[in-house]
GROMACS .gro file of C-alpha atoms in nm:
model
  341
    1MET     CA    1   0.000   0.000   0.000
    2ASP     CA    2   0.129   0.345  -0.092
    3ALA     CA    3   0.198   0.594   0.185
    4PRO     CA    4  -0.051   0.884   0.225
    5MET     CA    5   0.003   1.171  -0.016
    6ILE     CA    6   0.206   1.462   0.109
    7ARG     CA    7   0.287   1.792  -0.055
    8ARG     CA    8   0.438   2.124   0.040
    9ILE     CA    9   0.208   2.425   0.042
   10ASP     CA   10   0.346   2.732  -0.135
   11ILE     CA   11   0.305   3.091  -0.019
   12ALA     CA   12   0.078   3.141  -0.321
   13ASP     CA   13  -0.185   2.933  -0.140
   14ALA     CA   14  -0.233   3.208   0.118
   15ALA     CA   15  -0.587   3.326   0.197
   16PRO     CA   16  -0.756   3.537  -0.074
   17GLN     CA   17  -0.901   3.880  -0.010
   18GLY     CA   18  -1.189   3.880   0.242
   19VAL     CA   19  -1.109   3.536   0.386
   20ARG     CA   20  -1.003   3.508   0.750
   21GLU     CA   21  -0.709   3.275   0.821
   22VAL     CA   22  -0.622   3.141   1.168
   23ALA     CA   23  -0.345   2.913   1.293
   24SER     CA   24  -0.428   2.575   1.444
   25VAL     CA   25  -0.290   2.222   1.482
   26CYS     CA   26  -0.394   1.909   1.293
   27CYS     CA   27  -0.588   1.672   1.520
   28TYR     CA   28  -0.518   1.336   1.352
   29CYS     CA   29  -0.189   1.192   1.480
   30GLY     CA   30   0.069   1.287   1.740
   31THR     CA   31   0.301   1.473   1.501
   32GLY     CA   32   0.125   1.802   1.575
   33CYS     CA   33   0.146   1.958   1.230
   34GLY     CA   34   0.065   2.327   1.212
   35VAL     CA   35  -0.224   2.426   0.984
   36ARG     CA   36  -0.373   2.751   0.859
   37VAL     CA   37  -0.754   2.741   0.852
   38GLN     CA   38  -0.924   2.968   0.599
   39ALA     CA   39  -1.283   3.066   0.680
   40ARG     CA   40  -1.551   3.308   0.569
   41ASP     CA   41  -1.886   3.378   0.739
   42GLY     CA   42  -1.827   3.105   0.995
   43ALA     CA   43  -1.764   2.834   0.734
   44VAL     CA   44  -1.429   2.663   0.675
   45LEU     CA   45  -1.318   2.697   0.314
   46ARG     CA   46  -0.988   2.510   0.320
   47VAL     CA   47  -0.695   2.404   0.535
   48ARG     CA   48  -0.332   2.438   0.433
   49GLY     CA   49   0.001   2.369   0.598
   50ASP     CA   50   0.166   2.633   0.816
   51GLU     CA   51   0.506   2.718   0.668
   52GLN     CA   52   0.621   2.867   1.001
   53HIS     CA   53   0.533   2.568   1.217
   54PRO     CA   54   0.839   2.372   1.339
   55ALA     CA   55   0.671   2.030   1.321
   56ASN     CA   56   0.588   2.023   0.950
   57HIS     CA   57   0.721   2.344   0.784
   58GLY     CA   58   0.412   2.365   0.562
   59ARG     CA   59   0.383   1.997   0.475
   60LEU     CA   60   0.061   1.800   0.529
   61CYS     CA   61  -0.034   1.440   0.458
   62SER     CA   62  -0.359   1.345   0.283
   63LYS     CA   63  -0.550   1.339   0.612
   64GLY     CA   64  -0.441   1.691   0.705
   65LEU     CA   65  -0.518   1.821   0.356
   66ALA     CA   66  -0.872   1.679   0.388
   67LEU     CA   67  -0.946   1.848   0.723
   68ALA     CA   68  -1.174   2.107   0.564
   69ASP     CA   69  -1.393   1.833   0.417
   70THR     CA   70  -1.472   1.702   0.767
   71VAL     CA   71  -1.631   2.029   0.881
   72ARG     CA   72  -1.829   2.139   0.578
   73ARG     CA   73  -2.197   2.218   0.636
   74ASP     CA   74  -2.328   1.992   0.361
   75GLY     CA   75  -2.545   1.759   0.569
   76ALA     CA   76  -2.262   1.518   0.652
   77ARG     CA   77  -2.188   1.668   0.994
   78VAL     CA   78  -2.398   1.629   1.306
   79LEU     CA   79  -2.459   1.986   1.421
   80SER     CA   80  -2.694   1.920   1.712
   81ALA     CA   81  -2.767   1.658   1.976
   82GLN     CA   82  -2.962   1.361   1.835
   83TRP     CA   83  -3.220   1.151   2.020
   84ARG     CA   84  -3.441   0.849   1.950
   85GLU     CA   85  -3.673   0.706   2.214
   86THR     CA   86  -3.621   0.348   2.092
   87ARG     CA   87  -3.411   0.188   1.822
   88ALA     CA   88  -3.721   0.164   1.607
   89HIS     CA   89  -3.762   0.543   1.599
   90PRO     CA   90  -3.561   0.774   1.372
   91ARG     CA   91  -3.322   1.019   1.532
   92ARG     CA   92  -3.433   1.377   1.576
   93ALA     CA   93  -3.251   1.693   1.675
   94ILE     CA   94  -3.299   1.811   2.032
   95ALA     CA   95  -3.160   2.096   2.240
   96LEU     CA   96  -2.827   2.031   2.412
   97ASP     CA   97  -2.976   2.102   2.756
   98GLN     CA   98  -3.239   1.835   2.697
   99ALA     CA   99  -2.977   1.589   2.576
  100LEU     CA  100  -2.763   1.644   2.886
  101ASP     CA  101  -3.067   1.593   3.110
  102ILE     CA  102  -3.149   1.265   2.935
  103ALA     CA  103  -2.791   1.137   2.965
  104ALA     CA  104  -2.770   1.236   3.333
  105ALA     CA  105  -3.104   1.070   3.411
  106ARG     CA  106  -3.004   0.746   3.239
  107LEU     CA  107  -2.673   0.733   3.427
  108ALA     CA  108  -2.843   0.809   3.758
  109ASP     CA  109  -3.106   0.539   3.701
  110ALA     CA  110  -2.840   0.278   3.619
  111ILE     CA  111  -2.639   0.367   3.931
  112ALA     CA  112  -2.950   0.364   4.152
  113GLN     CA  113  -3.061   0.022   4.027
  114HIS     CA  114  -2.730  -0.158   3.983
  115GLY     CA  115  -2.462   0.038   4.167
  116PRO     CA  116  -2.187   0.273   4.042
  117ASP     CA  117  -1.988   0.000   3.867
  118ALA     CA  118  -2.279  -0.055   3.630
  119VAL     CA  119  -2.162   0.250   3.434
  120GLY     CA  120  -1.832   0.325   3.261
  121PHE     CA  121  -1.668   0.602   3.064
  122TYR     CA  122  -1.438   0.564   2.761
  123LEU     CA  123  -1.275   0.886   2.647
  124SER     CA  124  -1.115   1.004   2.326
  125GLY     CA  125  -0.741   1.041   2.289
  126GLN     CA  126  -0.802   1.389   2.143
  127LEU     CA  127  -0.916   1.546   2.471
  128LEU     CA  128  -0.707   1.802   2.654
  129THR     CA  129  -0.559   1.746   3.000
  130GLU     CA  130  -0.827   1.966   3.156
  131ASP     CA  131  -1.099   1.762   2.986
  132TYR     CA  132  -0.955   1.441   3.130
  133ALA     CA  133  -0.948   1.594   3.477
  134VAL     CA  134  -1.317   1.691   3.462
  135PHE     CA  135  -1.427   1.351   3.329
  136ASN     CA  136  -1.229   1.172   3.599
  137LYS     CA  137  -1.400   1.383   3.866
  138LEU     CA  138  -1.736   1.300   3.707
  139ALA     CA  139  -1.664   0.926   3.707
  140ARG     CA  140  -1.477   0.882   4.034
  141ALA     CA  141  -1.610   1.157   4.262
  142LEU     CA  142  -1.969   1.190   4.140
  143ALA     CA  143  -2.065   0.855   3.985
  144GLY     CA  144  -1.836   0.668   4.226
  145THR     CA  145  -1.681   0.429   3.973
  146ASN     CA  146  -1.327   0.353   3.865
  147ASN     CA  147  -1.456   0.236   3.527
  148ILE     CA  148  -1.299   0.512   3.322
  149ASP     CA  149  -1.041   0.465   3.052
  150THR     CA  150  -0.906   0.651   2.751
  151ASN     CA  151  -0.746   0.583   2.420
  152SER     CA  152  -0.444   0.770   2.555
  153ARG     CA  153  -0.383   0.502   2.817
  154LEU     CA  154  -0.400   0.228   2.554
  155CYS     CA  155  -0.153   0.419   2.338
  156MET     CA  156   0.092   0.560   2.586
  157SER     CA  157   0.076   0.406   2.935
  158SER     CA  158   0.356   0.162   2.850
  159ALA     CA  159   0.574   0.449   2.731
  160VAL     CA  160   0.498   0.653   3.042
  161SER     CA  161   0.591   0.361   3.269
  162GLY     CA  162   0.900   0.281   3.063
  163TYR     CA  163   1.027   0.639   3.076
  164LYS     CA  164   0.963   0.670   3.449
  165ARG     CA  165   1.136   0.338   3.526
  166THR     CA  166   1.446   0.423   3.322
  167LEU     CA  167   1.475   0.803   3.299
  168GLY     CA  168   1.282   0.892   3.613
  169ALA     CA  169   1.023   1.105   3.435
  170ASP     CA  170   0.780   1.085   3.147
  171ALA     CA  171   0.985   1.320   2.934
  172PRO     CA  172   1.138   1.180   2.614
  173PRO     CA  173   1.474   1.356   2.557
  174ALA     CA  174   1.437   1.402   2.183
  175CYS     CA  175   1.305   1.651   1.928
  176TYR     CA  176   1.218   1.655   1.559
  177GLU     CA  177   1.552   1.816   1.470
  178ASP     CA  178   1.715   1.487   1.573
  179LEU     CA  179   1.578   1.339   1.250
  180ASP     CA  180   1.805   1.577   1.059
  181LEU     CA  181   2.117   1.510   1.269
  182ALA     CA  182   2.119   1.146   1.382
  183ASP     CA  183   2.379   0.906   1.243
  184THR     CA  184   2.170   0.596   1.318
  185VAL     CA  185   1.792   0.580   1.340
  186LEU     CA  186   1.627   0.275   1.498
  187ILE     CA  187   1.255   0.246   1.423
  188ALA     CA  188   1.073  -0.019   1.626
  189GLY     CA  189   0.712  -0.127   1.595
  190SER     CA  190   0.621   0.165   1.370
  191ASN     CA  191   0.524   0.194   1.006
  192MET     CA  192   0.636   0.555   1.003
  193ALA     CA  193   0.597   0.595   0.627
  194TYR     CA  194   0.224   0.536   0.656
  195ALA     CA  195   0.134   0.649   1.008
  196HIS     CA  196   0.349   0.963   1.036
  197PRO     CA  197   0.433   1.052   0.675
  198VAL     CA  198   0.534   1.413   0.741
  199LEU     CA  199   0.812   1.300   0.974
  200PHE     CA  200   0.904   1.014   0.743
  201ARG     CA  201   0.955   1.257   0.454
  202ARG     CA  202   1.181   1.457   0.685
  203LEU     CA  203   1.387   1.144   0.749
  204GLU     CA  204   1.397   1.074   0.374
  205ALA     CA  205   1.525   1.426   0.310
  206ALA     CA  206   1.788   1.389   0.584
  207ARG     CA  207   1.923   1.070   0.430
  208ALA     CA  208   1.925   1.231   0.086
  209ARG     CA  209   2.147   1.508   0.229
  210ARG     CA  210   2.358   1.269   0.436
  211PRO     CA  211   2.369   0.928   0.264
  212GLY     CA  212   2.574   0.782   0.549
  213ILE     CA  213   2.274   0.776   0.786
  214LYS     CA  214   2.186   0.419   0.882
  215VAL     CA  215   1.820   0.328   0.925
  216ILE     CA  216   1.726   0.012   1.115
  217VAL     CA  217   1.366  -0.111   1.134
  218ALA     CA  218   1.250  -0.378   1.381
  219ASP     CA  219   0.908  -0.500   1.270
  220PRO     CA  220   0.753  -0.843   1.202
  221ARG     CA  221   0.603  -0.705   0.881
  222ARG     CA  222   0.781  -0.581   0.571
  223THR     CA  223   0.621  -0.238   0.566
  224ASP     CA  224   0.695   0.065   0.350
  225THR     CA  225   0.921   0.181   0.633
  226ALA     CA  226   1.105  -0.151   0.642
  227ALA     CA  227   1.159  -0.133   0.267
  228PHE     CA  228   1.325   0.207   0.318
  229ALA     CA  229   1.562   0.074   0.587
  230ASP     CA  230   1.926  -0.025   0.544
  231LEU     CA  231   1.856  -0.317   0.778
  232HIS     CA  232   1.520  -0.482   0.849
  233LEU     CA  233   1.513  -0.691   1.168
  234GLN     CA  234   1.205  -0.904   1.094
  235LEU     CA  235   1.158  -1.039   1.443
  236ALA     CA  236   0.886  -1.273   1.568
  237PRO     CA  237   0.601  -1.082   1.736
  238GLY     CA  238   0.660  -1.023   2.106
  239THR     CA  239   1.036  -1.085   2.107
  240ASP     CA  240   1.149  -0.722   2.117
  241VAL     CA  241   1.305  -0.745   2.466
  242VAL     CA  242   1.523  -1.037   2.361
  243LEU     CA  243   1.636  -0.849   2.049
  244PHE     CA  244   1.733  -0.537   2.248
  245HIS     CA  245   1.908  -0.745   2.515
  246ALA     CA  246   2.109  -0.920   2.243
  247MET     CA  247   2.209  -0.586   2.091
  248LEU     CA  248   2.320  -0.469   2.436
  249ASN     CA  249   2.522  -0.788   2.479
  250VAL     CA  250   2.701  -0.728   2.147
  251MET     CA  251   2.777  -0.368   2.240
  252GLU     CA  252   2.940  -0.480   2.563
  253GLN     CA  253   3.145  -0.747   2.389
  254GLU     CA  254   3.270  -0.503   2.126
  255GLY     CA  255   3.351  -0.217   2.364
  256LEU     CA  256   3.075   0.013   2.244
  257LEU     CA  257   2.933   0.100   2.587
  258ASP     CA  258   3.002   0.434   2.754
  259HIS     CA  259   3.114   0.316   3.098
  260GLY     CA  260   3.189   0.669   3.213
  261TYR     CA  261   2.833   0.774   3.143
  262ILE     CA  262   2.701   0.456   3.304
  263GLN     CA  263   2.900   0.520   3.621
  264ARG     CA  264   2.809   0.887   3.647
  265HIS     CA  265   2.443   0.878   3.550
  266THR     CA  266   2.292   0.530   3.597
  267GLU     CA  267   2.235   0.259   3.851
  268GLY     CA  268   2.144  -0.108   3.817
  269PHE     CA  269   2.378  -0.171   3.521
  270GLU     CA  270   2.525  -0.499   3.644
  271PRO     CA  271   2.192  -0.672   3.713
  272LEU     CA  272   2.079  -0.564   3.367
  273MET     CA  273   2.391  -0.705   3.202
  274ALA     CA  274   2.360  -1.029   3.398
  275ARG     CA  275   2.028  -1.074   3.219
  276ALA     CA  276   2.141  -0.944   2.881
  277ARG     CA  277   2.448  -1.171   2.868
  278ARG     CA  278   2.215  -1.469   2.844
  279TYR     CA  279   2.107  -1.349   2.502
  280THR     CA  280   2.391  -1.394   2.259
  281PRO     CA  281   2.312  -1.317   1.896
  282GLN     CA  282   2.285  -1.690   1.834
  283ALA     CA  283   2.044  -1.741   2.124
  284ALA     CA  284   1.838  -1.442   2.014
  285GLN     CA  285   1.827  -1.578   1.660
  286GLU     CA  286   1.650  -1.890   1.788
  287ILE     CA  287   1.392  -1.682   1.975
  288CYS     CA  288   1.344  -1.381   1.747
  289GLY     CA  289   1.404  -1.540   1.410
  290VAL     CA  290   1.646  -1.260   1.320
  291PRO     CA  291   1.982  -1.372   1.176
  292ALA     CA  292   2.261  -1.337   1.433
  293GLU     CA  293   2.476  -1.136   1.192
  294ASP     CA  294   2.195  -0.880   1.149
  295ILE     CA  295   2.170  -0.837   1.526
  296VAL     CA  296   2.546  -0.778   1.541
  297GLN     CA  297   2.527  -0.525   1.257
  298ALA     CA  298   2.243  -0.335   1.422
  299ALA     CA  299   2.434  -0.321   1.752
  300ARG     CA  300   2.749  -0.191   1.579
  301TRP     CA  301   2.564   0.083   1.392
  302PHE     CA  302   2.382   0.193   1.705
  303GLY     CA  303   2.677   0.171   1.943
  304ALA     CA  304   2.929   0.338   1.714
  305ALA     CA  305   2.700   0.622   1.607
  306GLY     CA  306   2.792   0.975   1.697
  307ALA     CA  307   2.422   1.021   1.773
  308ALA     CA  308   2.159   0.746   1.768
  309LEU     CA  309   1.785   0.813   1.763
  310SER     CA  310   1.505   0.565   1.839
  311LEU     CA  311   1.148   0.602   1.714
  312TYR     CA  312   0.874   0.369   1.831
  313THR     CA  313   0.497   0.359   1.854
  314MET     CA  314   0.217   0.109   1.912
  315GLY     CA  315   0.415  -0.199   1.813
  316LEU     CA  316   0.594  -0.162   2.147
  317ASN     CA  317   0.334   0.021   2.354
  318GLN     CA  318   0.017  -0.180   2.294
  319SER     CA  319   0.140  -0.504   2.446
  320THR     CA  320   0.113  -0.699   2.769
  321SER     CA  321   0.490  -0.649   2.800
  322GLY     CA  322   0.493  -0.297   2.658
  323THR     CA  323   0.669  -0.138   2.956
  324ASP     CA  324   0.950  -0.396   2.936
  325LYS     CA  325   0.988  -0.337   2.562
  326ASN     CA  326   1.013   0.038   2.619
  327ALA     CA  327   1.265  -0.005   2.900
  328ALA     CA  328   1.481  -0.250   2.703
  329LEU     CA  329   1.506  -0.004   2.414
  330ILE     CA  330   1.587   0.289   2.643
  331HIS     CA  331   1.859   0.076   2.805
  332LEU     CA  332   2.046   0.085   2.472
  333HIS     CA  333   2.059   0.464   2.497
  334LEU     CA  334   2.160   0.474   2.862
  335ALA     CA  335   2.434   0.215   2.817
  336THR     CA  336   2.589   0.402   2.522
  337GLY     CA  337   2.532   0.754   2.657
  338GLN     CA  338   2.301   0.826   2.361
  339ILE     CA  339   2.086   1.074   2.550
  340GLY     CA  340   2.025   1.429   2.437
  341LYS     CA  341   2.286   1.424   2.162
   0.00000   0.00000   0.00000
């Protein structure tokens, strides 16, 4: 499957006379691309990329370019609360106050009859922090239930736990400029070419300027991103921790670890290595299905890089062992001092 279309917006696409243009951010993925929304008389006319925004520099993928189509007043959008008394009845528009009263009454009736755990809340990953806080107060303090979850937890709780266990805080020490400057880029569990095409094009441009950049992709599937890589580690699903431990083992054997950094800034290195030494490239090959020589090559490129960058998404996070996968990958950075370079 081809990656989503992406194009650069020229200055000539600026708003015509009489059209108001405001800055905003695309709501689709986590890249945070800047957009310029053109509107007239309260209606959105079009959306273009923001040339001044540091995330995308004017570029948008096909989803961002289609943002205006999702808010047109052509009958496709739901512009009011909708209600049907039974499933056999058609929906009809009602006032928002009435809709809120109906929802509150239904929740209250369920709690009164069956207890607070008879209700639950599932929230969108697009909400703001303040929205989450209010919904949690509604669920826990008012309704009296812990049955509240969000798409954000499914996506990112493993990453949050992994960062806190290894770096002490949920604060990834990287930025988009690292894509332009890294010598080795390790992409794990992410089809970046399809899911985050604006950033992928930035990586493509970086390698075009600096052909020596090495790109490693760890993914069970041969995706568009894997096809772009210099080395595809096509591991068996769920064996990421073993792969990263084996890479760490190789780095130790070949003198690629930064022992000064380890001594000054880390703790728990020896217990970690006692575990990692069990996973030689040959042992990992049996578990992961990745050729031992490819594991060695990946470890050399990562360990010898002047600056190594890791990119990972749901392939690591959405897993019963997601926190361990995150931590094992971050260990590669801590052991080689590849933090903040």
